[in-house]
PDB file of C-alpha atoms in Angstrom:
ATOM      1  CA  MET A   1      35.808 -11.958 -11.999  1.00  0.00           C
ATOM      2  CA  ASP A   2      32.806 -13.975 -10.802  1.00  0.00           C
ATOM      3  CA  LYS A   3      33.615 -16.805  -8.391  1.00  0.00           C
ATOM      4  CA  ILE A   4      32.406 -20.195  -9.668  1.00  0.00           C
ATOM      5  CA  ALA A   5      31.049 -23.087  -7.584  1.00  0.00           C
ATOM      6  CA  ILE A   6      30.409 -26.626  -8.792  1.00  0.00           C
ATOM      7  CA  VAL A   7      27.542 -28.594  -7.236  1.00  0.00           C
ATOM      8  CA  PHE A   8      26.633 -32.255  -7.579  1.00  0.00           C
ATOM      9  CA  SER A   9      23.151 -33.793  -7.760  1.00  0.00           C
ATOM     10  CA  GLY A  10      21.584 -36.390  -5.479  1.00  0.00           C
ATOM     11  CA  GLN A  11      19.181 -39.285  -5.970  1.00  0.00           C
ATOM     12  CA  GLY A  12      16.045 -38.640  -7.960  1.00  0.00           C
ATOM     13  CA  ALA A  13      17.807 -36.840 -10.822  1.00  0.00           C
ATOM     14  CA  GLN A  14      18.713 -40.053 -12.689  1.00  0.00           C
ATOM     15  CA  TYR A  15      17.082 -41.052 -15.977  1.00  0.00           C
ATOM     16  CA  PRO A  16      17.572 -43.856 -18.551  1.00  0.00           C
ATOM     17  CA  GLY A  17      20.310 -43.197 -21.093  1.00  0.00           C
ATOM     18  CA  MET A  18      21.949 -40.465 -19.052  1.00  0.00           C
ATOM     19  CA  GLY A  19      25.484 -39.586 -20.096  1.00  0.00           C
ATOM     20  CA  ARG A  20      25.681 -41.467 -23.387  1.00  0.00           C
ATOM     21  CA  ASP A  21      26.228 -38.291 -25.449  1.00  0.00           C
ATOM     22  CA  ILE A  22      28.894 -37.058 -23.032  1.00  0.00           C
ATOM     23  CA  TYR A  23      30.671 -40.416 -23.089  1.00  0.00           C
ATOM     24  CA  GLU A  24      30.741 -40.418 -26.881  1.00  0.00           C
ATOM     25  CA  LYS A  25      31.968 -36.823 -27.306  1.00  0.00           C
ATOM     26  CA  TYR A  26      34.531 -36.111 -24.616  1.00  0.00           C
ATOM     27  CA  PRO A  27      37.703 -38.209 -24.125  1.00  0.00           C
ATOM     28  CA  GLU A  28      37.971 -37.085 -20.481  1.00  0.00           C
ATOM     29  CA  ALA A  29      34.498 -38.394 -19.706  1.00  0.00           C
ATOM     30  CA  ARG A  30      35.099 -41.649 -21.576  1.00  0.00           C
ATOM     31  CA  LYS A  31      38.361 -42.255 -19.703  1.00  0.00           C
ATOM     32  CA  MET A  32      36.644 -41.655 -16.346  1.00  0.00           C
ATOM     33  CA  LEU A  33      33.641 -43.846 -17.104  1.00  0.00           C
ATOM     34  CA  ASP A  34      35.773 -46.649 -18.527  1.00  0.00           C
ATOM     35  CA  ALA A  35      37.787 -46.650 -15.295  1.00  0.00           C
ATOM     36  CA  PHE A  36      34.582 -46.995 -13.269  1.00  0.00           C
ATOM     37  CA  GLU A  37      33.367 -49.741 -15.609  1.00  0.00           C
ATOM     38  CA  HIS A  38      36.567 -51.615 -14.762  1.00  0.00           C
ATOM     39  CA  LEU A  39      35.738 -51.284 -11.044  1.00  0.00           C
ATOM     40  CA  HIS A  40      32.104 -52.293 -11.561  1.00  0.00           C
ATOM     41  CA  PRO A  41      31.512 -54.278 -14.792  1.00  0.00           C
ATOM     42  CA  GLY A  42      28.059 -53.516 -16.137  1.00  0.00           C
ATOM     43  CA  LEU A  43      28.045 -49.890 -15.000  1.00  0.00           C
ATOM     44  CA  LEU A  44      27.829 -48.485 -18.529  1.00  0.00           C
ATOM     45  CA  HIS A  45      24.950 -50.807 -19.331  1.00  0.00           C
ATOM     46  CA  LEU A  46      23.135 -49.476 -16.257  1.00  0.00           C
ATOM     47  CA  MET A  47      23.706 -45.898 -17.366  1.00  0.00           C
ATOM     48  CA  PHE A  48      22.854 -46.268 -21.015  1.00  0.00           C
ATOM     49  CA  GLU A  49      20.511 -49.257 -21.333  1.00  0.00           C
ATOM     50  CA  SER A  50      18.558 -49.840 -18.107  1.00  0.00           C
ATOM     51  CA  ASP A  51      15.032 -48.609 -17.441  1.00  0.00           C
ATOM     52  CA  ALA A  52      13.764 -46.160 -14.821  1.00  0.00           C
ATOM     53  CA  GLU A  53      12.806 -48.893 -12.364  1.00  0.00           C
ATOM     54  CA  GLU A  54      16.273 -50.445 -12.460  1.00  0.00           C
ATOM     55  CA  LEU A  55      17.892 -47.054 -11.983  1.00  0.00           C
ATOM     56  CA  ARG A  56      15.629 -46.340  -9.024  1.00  0.00           C
ATOM     57  CA  LYS A  57      17.257 -49.098  -6.940  1.00  0.00           C
ATOM     58  CA  THR A  58      19.579 -47.347  -4.520  1.00  0.00           C
ATOM     59  CA  THR A  59      22.454 -49.760  -5.176  1.00  0.00           C
ATOM     60  CA  ASN A  60      22.297 -48.738  -8.841  1.00  0.00           C
ATOM     61  CA  THR A  61      21.275 -45.100  -8.497  1.00  0.00           C
ATOM     62  CA  GLN A  62      24.210 -44.040  -6.395  1.00  0.00           C
ATOM     63  CA  ILE A  63      27.045 -45.517  -8.451  1.00  0.00           C
ATOM     64  CA  VAL A  64      25.495 -44.313 -11.720  1.00  0.00           C
ATOM     65  CA  LEU A  65      25.086 -40.758 -10.432  1.00  0.00           C
ATOM     66  CA  TYR A  66      28.581 -40.623  -8.957  1.00  0.00           C
ATOM     67  CA  ALA A  67      30.119 -41.897 -12.191  1.00  0.00           C
ATOM     68  CA  PHE A  68      28.125 -39.437 -14.281  1.00  0.00           C
ATOM     69  CA  GLU A  69      29.027 -36.503 -12.048  1.00  0.00           C
ATOM     70  CA  ARG A  70      32.734 -37.227 -11.999  1.00  0.00           C
ATOM     71  CA  ALA A  71      32.774 -37.672 -15.788  1.00  0.00           C
ATOM     72  CA  VAL A  72      31.063 -34.311 -16.286  1.00  0.00           C
ATOM     73  CA  SER A  73      33.419 -32.663 -13.819  1.00  0.00           C
ATOM     74  CA  ALA A  74      36.438 -34.029 -15.693  1.00  0.00           C
ATOM     75  CA  VAL A  75      35.243 -32.245 -18.818  1.00  0.00           C
ATOM     76  CA  ILE A  76      34.404 -29.004 -17.002  1.00  0.00           C
ATOM     77  CA  ALA A  77      37.776 -28.926 -15.213  1.00  0.00           C
ATOM     78  CA  LYS A  78      39.617 -28.794 -18.528  1.00  0.00           C
ATOM     79  CA  HIS A  79      37.991 -25.479 -19.394  1.00  0.00           C
ATOM     80  CA  VAL A  80      36.691 -23.775 -16.241  1.00  0.00           C
ATOM     81  CA  LYS A  81      38.307 -23.204 -12.828  1.00  0.00           C
ATOM     82  CA  THR A  82      35.912 -23.639  -9.931  1.00  0.00           C
ATOM     83  CA  GLY A  83      36.652 -22.395  -6.423  1.00  0.00           C
ATOM     84  CA  THR A  84      34.378 -24.440  -4.178  1.00  0.00           C
ATOM     85  CA  ALA A  85      32.263 -27.598  -4.295  1.00  0.00           C
ATOM     86  CA  ALA A  86      29.107 -28.929  -2.685  1.00  0.00           C
ATOM     87  CA  GLY A  87      26.889 -31.932  -3.236  1.00  0.00           C
ATOM     88  CA  PHE A  88      23.324 -32.787  -2.408  1.00  0.00           C
ATOM     89  CA  SER A  89      23.260 -36.007  -0.357  1.00  0.00           C
ATOM     90  CA  LEU A  90      25.090 -38.573  -2.510  1.00  0.00           C
ATOM     91  CA  GLY A  91      26.598 -35.667  -4.457  1.00  0.00           C
ATOM     92  CA  GLU A  92      28.681 -34.800  -1.419  1.00  0.00           C
ATOM     93  CA  ILE A  93      30.999 -37.718  -2.211  1.00  0.00           C
ATOM     94  CA  SER A  94      31.479 -36.287  -5.702  1.00  0.00           C
ATOM     95  CA  ALA A  95      32.344 -32.957  -4.048  1.00  0.00           C
ATOM     96  CA  LEU A  96      34.937 -34.688  -1.868  1.00  0.00           C
ATOM     97  CA  ALA A  97      36.514 -36.212  -4.962  1.00  0.00           C
ATOM     98  CA  GLU A  98      36.421 -32.815  -6.674  1.00  0.00           C
ATOM     99  CA  ALA A  99      38.399 -31.342  -3.778  1.00  0.00           C
ATOM    100  CA  GLY A 100      40.900 -34.228  -3.757  1.00  0.00           C
ATOM    101  CA  VAL A 101      39.829 -35.503  -0.332  1.00  0.00           C
ATOM    102  CA  VAL A 102      39.410 -38.938  -1.927  1.00  0.00           C
ATOM    103  CA  SER A 103      40.530 -40.245  -5.299  1.00  0.00           C
ATOM    104  CA  ASP A 104      37.877 -40.752  -7.959  1.00  0.00           C
ATOM    105  CA  GLU A 105      38.277 -44.511  -7.525  1.00  0.00           C
ATOM    106  CA  ASP A 106      37.936 -44.403  -3.740  1.00  0.00           C
ATOM    107  CA  GLY A 107      34.945 -42.123  -4.140  1.00  0.00           C
ATOM    108  CA  PHE A 108      33.349 -44.760  -6.342  1.00  0.00           C
ATOM    109  CA  ARG A 109      34.089 -47.499  -3.793  1.00  0.00           C
ATOM    110  CA  LEU A 110      32.577 -45.394  -1.006  1.00  0.00           C
ATOM    111  CA  THR A 111      29.522 -44.709  -3.144  1.00  0.00           C
ATOM    112  CA  GLU A 112      29.119 -48.401  -3.896  1.00  0.00           C
ATOM    113  CA  GLU A 113      29.223 -49.280  -0.188  1.00  0.00           C
ATOM    114  CA  ARG A 114      26.919 -46.400   0.710  1.00  0.00           C
ATOM    115  CA  GLY A 115      24.346 -47.562  -1.833  1.00  0.00           C
ATOM    116  CA  LYS A 116      24.358 -51.121  -0.483  1.00  0.00           C
ATOM    117  CA  ILE A 117      23.975 -49.968   3.111  1.00  0.00           C
ATOM    118  CA  MET A 118      21.173 -47.531   2.352  1.00  0.00           C
ATOM    119  CA  GLN A 119      19.317 -50.046   0.170  1.00  0.00           C
ATOM    120  CA  LYS A 120      19.456 -52.560   3.021  1.00  0.00           C
ATOM    121  CA  ALA A 121      18.129 -49.961   5.473  1.00  0.00           C
ATOM    122  CA  ALA A 122      15.375 -48.931   3.068  1.00  0.00           C
ATOM    123  CA  GLU A 123      14.187 -52.531   2.800  1.00  0.00           C
ATOM    124  CA  GLN A 124      13.740 -52.772   6.566  1.00  0.00           C
ATOM    125  CA  SER A 125      10.846 -50.300   6.671  1.00  0.00           C
ATOM    126  CA  ASP A 126       8.135 -49.295   4.205  1.00  0.00           C
ATOM    127  CA  THR A 127       9.093 -45.663   3.711  1.00  0.00           C
ATOM    128  CA  ALA A 128       8.918 -42.887   1.137  1.00  0.00           C
ATOM    129  CA  MET A 129       9.961 -39.276   0.579  1.00  0.00           C
ATOM    130  CA  LEU A 130       7.581 -36.451  -0.280  1.00  0.00           C
ATOM    131  CA  ALA A 131       8.453 -32.917  -1.363  1.00  0.00           C
ATOM    132  CA  VAL A 132       6.181 -30.385   0.321  1.00  0.00           C
ATOM    133  CA  LEU A 133       5.615 -27.297  -1.804  1.00  0.00           C
ATOM    134  CA  LYS A 134       4.244 -23.813  -1.079  1.00  0.00           C
ATOM    135  CA  LEU A 135       4.621 -23.960   2.708  1.00  0.00           C
ATOM    136  CA  SER A 136       7.242 -22.477   5.036  1.00  0.00           C
ATOM    137  CA  ASP A 137       9.822 -24.622   6.801  1.00  0.00           C
ATOM    138  CA  GLU A 138       8.030 -23.943  10.065  1.00  0.00           C
ATOM    139  CA  ASP A 139       4.644 -25.027   8.673  1.00  0.00           C
ATOM    140  CA  VAL A 140       6.087 -28.337   7.448  1.00  0.00           C
ATOM    141  CA  GLU A 141       7.802 -28.943  10.779  1.00  0.00           C
ATOM    142  CA  SER A 142       4.554 -28.202  12.610  1.00  0.00           C
ATOM    143  CA  ILE A 143       2.546 -30.634  10.472  1.00  0.00           C
ATOM    144  CA  ALA A 144       5.203 -33.355  10.807  1.00  0.00           C
ATOM    145  CA  GLU A 145       5.075 -33.066  14.593  1.00  0.00           C
ATOM    146  CA  GLY A 146       1.556 -34.471  14.405  1.00  0.00           C
ATOM    147  CA  PHE A 147       2.833 -37.750  12.977  1.00  0.00           C
ATOM    148  CA  LYS A 148       4.908 -40.348  14.797  1.00  0.00           C
ATOM    149  CA  ASN A 149       7.065 -41.384  11.830  1.00  0.00           C
ATOM    150  CA  THR A 150       7.308 -38.314   9.586  1.00  0.00           C
ATOM    151  CA  TYR A 151      10.490 -36.205   9.540  1.00  0.00           C
ATOM    152  CA  PRO A 152      11.461 -33.020   7.663  1.00  0.00           C
ATOM    153  CA  VAL A 153      14.763 -33.979   6.057  1.00  0.00           C
ATOM    154  CA  ASN A 154      15.736 -31.822   3.062  1.00  0.00           C
ATOM    155  CA  TYR A 155      15.561 -28.041   3.387  1.00  0.00           C
ATOM    156  CA  ASN A 156      15.808 -27.437  -0.337  1.00  0.00           C
ATOM    157  CA  ALA A 157      14.658 -23.873  -1.018  1.00  0.00           C
ATOM    158  CA  PRO A 158      12.064 -21.341   0.122  1.00  0.00           C
ATOM    159  CA  GLY A 159       8.696 -23.099  -0.091  1.00  0.00           C
ATOM    160  CA  GLN A 160      10.157 -26.572  -0.548  1.00  0.00           C
ATOM    161  CA  VAL A 161      10.948 -29.065   2.201  1.00  0.00           C
ATOM    162  CA  VAL A 162      11.189 -32.844   1.745  1.00  0.00           C
ATOM    163  CA  VAL A 163       9.967 -35.258   4.407  1.00  0.00           C
ATOM    164  CA  SER A 164      10.751 -38.926   4.988  1.00  0.00           C
ATOM    165  CA  LEU A 165       7.878 -40.955   6.383  1.00  0.00           C
ATOM    166  CA  LEU A 166       6.277 -44.341   6.712  1.00  0.00           C
ATOM    167  CA  LYS A 167       4.013 -45.035   3.754  1.00  0.00           C
ATOM    168  CA  SER A 168       1.213 -45.747   6.221  1.00  0.00           C
ATOM    169  CA  GLU A 169       1.297 -42.022   7.138  1.00  0.00           C
ATOM    170  CA  GLU A 170       1.642 -40.752   3.584  1.00  0.00           C
ATOM    171  CA  GLU A 171      -2.027 -40.175   2.762  1.00  0.00           C
ATOM    172  CA  ALA A 172      -2.890 -38.463   6.040  1.00  0.00           C
ATOM    173  CA  PHE A 173       0.212 -36.282   5.888  1.00  0.00           C
ATOM    174  CA  ALA A 174      -0.574 -35.220   2.311  1.00  0.00           C
ATOM    175  CA  SER A 175      -4.111 -34.309   3.385  1.00  0.00           C
ATOM    176  CA  ALA A 176      -2.784 -32.216   6.279  1.00  0.00           C
ATOM    177  CA  VAL A 177      -0.463 -30.380   3.896  1.00  0.00           C
ATOM    178  CA  LYS A 178      -3.332 -29.694   1.498  1.00  0.00           C
ATOM    179  CA  GLU A 179      -5.470 -28.320   4.328  1.00  0.00           C
ATOM    180  CA  LYS A 180      -2.659 -25.882   5.144  1.00  0.00           C
ATOM    181  CA  GLY A 181      -2.521 -24.667   1.514  1.00  0.00           C
ATOM    182  CA  GLY A 182       0.413 -26.705   0.272  1.00  0.00           C
ATOM    183  CA  ARG A 183       0.838 -29.744  -1.947  1.00  0.00           C
ATOM    184  CA  THR A 184       3.034 -32.829  -2.004  1.00  0.00           C
ATOM    185  CA  MET A 185       5.037 -34.605  -4.701  1.00  0.00           C
ATOM    186  CA  LYS A 186       6.487 -38.096  -4.294  1.00  0.00           C
ATOM    187  CA  LEU A 187      10.195 -38.498  -5.024  1.00  0.00           C
ATOM    188  CA  SER A 188      11.698 -41.220  -7.199  1.00  0.00           C
ATOM    189  CA  VAL A 189      13.736 -42.861  -4.439  1.00  0.00           C
ATOM    190  CA  SER A 190      13.508 -46.207  -2.693  1.00  0.00           C
ATOM    191  CA  GLY A 191      13.526 -45.225   0.974  1.00  0.00           C
ATOM    192  CA  GLY A 192      13.127 -42.601   3.677  1.00  0.00           C
ATOM    193  CA  PHE A 193      16.617 -41.153   3.566  1.00  0.00           C
ATOM    194  CA  HIS A 194      18.233 -38.534   5.852  1.00  0.00           C
ATOM    195  CA  SER A 195      16.003 -39.569   8.733  1.00  0.00           C
ATOM    196  CA  PRO A 196      16.053 -41.841  11.804  1.00  0.00           C
ATOM    197  CA  PHE A 197      15.083 -44.687   9.441  1.00  0.00           C
ATOM    198  CA  MET A 198      18.734 -44.555   8.307  1.00  0.00           C
ATOM    199  CA  GLN A 199      20.399 -44.596  11.733  1.00  0.00           C
ATOM    200  CA  GLU A 200      21.780 -48.117  11.355  1.00  0.00           C
ATOM    201  CA  ALA A 201      23.056 -47.299   7.864  1.00  0.00           C
ATOM    202  CA  ALA A 202      24.877 -44.244   9.216  1.00  0.00           C
ATOM    203  CA  SER A 203      26.591 -46.379  11.859  1.00  0.00           C
ATOM    204  CA  GLU A 204      27.664 -48.957   9.266  1.00  0.00           C
ATOM    205  CA  PHE A 205      29.001 -46.268   6.943  1.00  0.00           C
ATOM    206  CA  GLU A 206      31.030 -44.775   9.787  1.00  0.00           C
ATOM    207  CA  LYS A 207      32.871 -48.091  10.121  1.00  0.00           C
ATOM    208  CA  ILE A 208      33.548 -48.256   6.374  1.00  0.00           C
ATOM    209  CA  LEU A 209      34.861 -44.674   6.286  1.00  0.00           C
ATOM    210  CA  ALA A 210      37.422 -45.564   8.952  1.00  0.00           C
ATOM    211  CA  SER A 211      39.329 -47.719   6.449  1.00  0.00           C
ATOM    212  CA  PHE A 212      39.703 -44.914   3.871  1.00  0.00           C
ATOM    213  CA  VAL A 213      42.435 -42.291   3.876  1.00  0.00           C
ATOM    214  CA  PHE A 214      41.161 -38.726   3.459  1.00  0.00           C
ATOM    215  CA  SER A 215      43.404 -35.881   2.298  1.00  0.00           C
ATOM    216  CA  LYS A 216      43.157 -32.169   3.038  1.00  0.00           C
ATOM    217  CA  PRO A 217      40.694 -30.447   0.630  1.00  0.00           C
ATOM    218  CA  SER A 218      42.267 -28.451  -2.189  1.00  0.00           C
ATOM    219  CA  ILE A 219      39.213 -26.185  -2.298  1.00  0.00           C
ATOM    220  CA  PRO A 220      36.469 -25.481   0.276  1.00  0.00           C
ATOM    221  CA  ILE A 221      33.670 -28.064   0.399  1.00  0.00           C
ATOM    222  CA  TRP A 222      30.311 -27.779   2.125  1.00  0.00           C
ATOM    223  CA  SER A 223      28.498 -30.060   4.549  1.00  0.00           C
ATOM    224  CA  ASN A 224      24.842 -31.047   4.222  1.00  0.00           C
ATOM    225  CA  VAL A 225      24.653 -31.617   7.968  1.00  0.00           C
ATOM    226  CA  THR A 226      25.800 -28.167   9.103  1.00  0.00           C
ATOM    227  CA  GLY A 227      25.063 -26.112   5.995  1.00  0.00           C
ATOM    228  CA  LYS A 228      28.594 -24.708   6.384  1.00  0.00           C
ATOM    229  CA  GLU A 229      32.097 -25.394   5.088  1.00  0.00           C
ATOM    230  CA  TYR A 230      33.715 -28.610   6.263  1.00  0.00           C
ATOM    231  CA  GLU A 231      36.496 -28.174   8.785  1.00  0.00           C
ATOM    232  CA  GLU A 232      38.368 -31.116  10.342  1.00  0.00           C
ATOM    233  CA  ASP A 233      35.370 -33.401  10.826  1.00  0.00           C
ATOM    234  CA  ILE A 234      34.737 -34.726   7.332  1.00  0.00           C
ATOM    235  CA  LYS A 235      34.342 -38.430   8.138  1.00  0.00           C
ATOM    236  CA  ASP A 236      32.125 -37.803  11.161  1.00  0.00           C
ATOM    237  CA  LEU A 237      29.776 -35.519   9.237  1.00  0.00           C
ATOM    238  CA  LEU A 238      29.754 -37.715   6.143  1.00  0.00           C
ATOM    239  CA  SER A 239      28.461 -40.708   8.096  1.00  0.00           C
ATOM    240  CA  LEU A 240      26.022 -38.563  10.079  1.00  0.00           C
ATOM    241  CA  GLN A 241      24.704 -37.123   6.809  1.00  0.00           C
ATOM    242  CA  ILE A 242      22.926 -40.385   5.938  1.00  0.00           C
ATOM    243  CA  SER A 243      20.515 -39.997   8.867  1.00  0.00           C
ATOM    244  CA  SER A 244      20.476 -36.174   9.141  1.00  0.00           C
ATOM    245  CA  PRO A 245      18.587 -33.419   7.281  1.00  0.00           C
ATOM    246  CA  VAL A 246      20.201 -31.833   4.215  1.00  0.00           C
ATOM    247  CA  ARG A 247      20.518 -28.068   4.763  1.00  0.00           C
ATOM    248  CA  TRP A 248      20.917 -27.148   1.113  1.00  0.00           C
ATOM    249  CA  LYS A 249      19.407 -23.683   1.406  1.00  0.00           C
ATOM    250  CA  ASP A 250      21.960 -22.772   4.077  1.00  0.00           C
ATOM    251  CA  GLU A 251      24.824 -24.053   1.931  1.00  0.00           C
ATOM    252  CA  ILE A 252      23.870 -21.917  -1.060  1.00  0.00           C
ATOM    253  CA  LEU A 253      23.373 -18.822   1.102  1.00  0.00           C
ATOM    254  CA  GLY A 254      26.758 -19.530   2.702  1.00  0.00           C
ATOM    255  CA  MET A 255      28.418 -19.672  -0.719  1.00  0.00           C
ATOM    256  CA  LYS A 256      26.659 -16.439  -1.637  1.00  0.00           C
ATOM    257  CA  ASP A 257      28.140 -14.806   1.463  1.00  0.00           C
ATOM    258  CA  GLU A 258      31.578 -16.050   0.344  1.00  0.00           C
ATOM    259  CA  GLY A 259      31.148 -14.259  -2.992  1.00  0.00           C
ATOM    260  CA  TYR A 260      30.119 -17.152  -5.248  1.00  0.00           C
ATOM    261  CA  SER A 261      27.658 -15.984  -7.886  1.00  0.00           C
ATOM    262  CA  VAL A 262      28.082 -18.636 -10.625  1.00  0.00           C
ATOM    263  CA  PHE A 263      27.019 -22.256 -10.094  1.00  0.00           C
ATOM    264  CA  ILE A 264      27.540 -25.274 -12.354  1.00  0.00           C
ATOM    265  CA  GLU A 265      25.338 -28.312 -11.674  1.00  0.00           C
ATOM    266  CA  ALA A 266      27.339 -31.422 -12.574  1.00  0.00           C
ATOM    267  CA  GLY A 267      24.675 -34.083 -12.803  1.00  0.00           C
ATOM    268  CA  PRO A 268      21.655 -35.157 -14.813  1.00  0.00           C
ATOM    269  CA  GLY A 269      18.665 -32.844 -15.007  1.00  0.00           C
ATOM    270  CA  THR A 270      18.180 -29.412 -13.466  1.00  0.00           C
ATOM    271  CA  THR A 271      17.046 -30.137  -9.900  1.00  0.00           C
ATOM    272  CA  LEU A 272      19.797 -28.145  -8.197  1.00  0.00           C
ATOM    273  CA  THR A 273      19.733 -25.472 -10.888  1.00  0.00           C
ATOM    274  CA  ASN A 274      16.087 -24.809 -10.121  1.00  0.00           C
ATOM    275  CA  LEU A 275      16.615 -24.831  -6.356  1.00  0.00           C
ATOM    276  CA  ILE A 276      19.544 -22.398  -6.537  1.00  0.00           C
ATOM    277  CA  ARG A 277      17.512 -19.982  -8.653  1.00  0.00           C
ATOM    278  CA  ARG A 278      14.877 -19.948  -5.925  1.00  0.00           C
ATOM    279  CA  ILE A 279      17.382 -19.519  -3.098  1.00  0.00           C
ATOM    280  CA  TYR A 280      19.627 -16.994  -4.850  1.00  0.00           C
ATOM    281  CA  PRO A 281      17.763 -15.377  -7.796  1.00  0.00           C
ATOM    282  CA  GLU A 282      20.701 -13.139  -8.759  1.00  0.00           C
ATOM    283  CA  ALA A 283      23.049 -16.083  -9.345  1.00  0.00           C
ATOM    284  CA  GLN A 284      24.054 -17.386 -12.746  1.00  0.00           C
ATOM    285  CA  VAL A 285      23.280 -21.103 -12.811  1.00  0.00           C
ATOM    286  CA  PHE A 286      24.309 -23.581 -15.495  1.00  0.00           C
ATOM    287  CA  PRO A 287      23.142 -27.208 -15.731  1.00  0.00           C
ATOM    288  CA  ALA A 288      25.761 -29.595 -17.137  1.00  0.00           C
ATOM    289  CA  GLY A 289      23.857 -32.770 -17.898  1.00  0.00           C
ATOM    290  CA  THR A 290      24.171 -32.917 -21.684  1.00  0.00           C
ATOM    291  CA  VAL A 291      26.697 -32.092 -24.391  1.00  0.00           C
ATOM    292  CA  ASP A 292      24.689 -28.976 -25.301  1.00  0.00           C
ATOM    293  CA  ASP A 293      24.777 -27.835 -21.673  1.00  0.00           C
ATOM    294  CA  ILE A 294      28.515 -28.371 -21.401  1.00  0.00           C
ATOM    295  CA  GLU A 295      29.260 -26.572 -24.662  1.00  0.00           C
ATOM    296  CA  LYS A 296      27.335 -23.531 -23.387  1.00  0.00           C
ATOM    297  CA  ILE A 297      29.399 -23.544 -20.196  1.00  0.00           C
ATOM    298  CA  ILE A 298      32.673 -23.878 -22.083  1.00  0.00           C
ATOM    299  CA  GLY A 299      31.663 -21.083 -24.424  1.00  0.00           C
ATOM    300  CA  GLY A 300      30.512 -18.759 -21.666  1.00  0.00           C
ATOM    301  CA  LEU A 301      32.886 -19.478 -18.765  1.00  0.00           C
ATOM    302  CA  ARG A 302      36.111 -20.716 -20.376  1.00  0.00           C
ATOM    303  CA  ASN A 303      39.255 -19.601 -18.528  1.00  0.00           C
ATOM    304  CA  GLU A 304      41.293 -17.082 -20.460  1.00  0.00           C
TER     305      GLU A 304
END
C-alpha cells in the first residue's frame, strides 16, 4: 500500500473566505475552529470576512493558516491514515501538532506568539520576498552574493528559489535575474522571512518555546532547517527556522527515499501541491483546501 504524507502550507497561500465551506460541512472542522475562536475571539471573522490586505498582516496570517490547517487535518484523520508530516515555514507548527508534539491549543498559542514576533521584526526593516524562477539554485546564490542585503531563503523546487531582501535592492536584483534568463515574482508576505532580518525574532521565539512542554512525536516529522527528519532537537531547530532557509526540496526527496509516494496538502490553495509535482513527478499529490478537494481524498484514499 502507498505510504501517505501530510504537508502543511506556509504564508502566502491565504485568501479571503478560506475555510467557510469546510467549517459548514464537517463537524470535526467546526469543533476545531470553534475551539480556536474561543482562544482568539474574532478568528472566524478574519477567516471568512476579512480582505486580502488584512489577511496579509503576519499577526493575522499565521493564526488563520494554522487554524485552517488543523481543521482540515481533523477531517482527513477521520478517513485516511498518514505516516509522516511536514510543514512549510509556519506549517511546521501544524506538523508538530499533527504528530502530537504539542496540543492543537498549544500549537495555536505558539503560532500566535510567532506571528507577533515576526510582524515586529518585519516592521523594523523595509523588506520583501521574491520567488526567482527558471534559474538553478547556484545561479540564484551567485546573483545574491552581489548584493549586501539579499539572501536565498526558500529552496522550493527545481528552478524556484525565494530570496529575502531589502526593498531598496529589489529592482536591481530583479534586473540581474532577468539578465541571467530568469524572472521574479513578489510574494504576498509582509517581511523578509527566513533570513538574517529575522535573527532577533528567532531569539525571542527560542525564549517562548522554553515555556512549552513538547512530547515525543507519534509519527516522523521533518525540519525545514536540515531538510531531514527531526531527532531530539525540535525546539532548537524550530526557533532557528525563523531566520534560516527552508530546505523544502530536500524534505520531499527525503520522504521519497523513505517510501512516501502520496502527499496531502492540508492548507488553502495548491502551492505545495505544485512544488511537490516538480520535485517528485511520480508522486500522487492531493490538495485539501476545499470541500470538493477533501471529498476526492476521502473517496480515493479512505482506509479500508
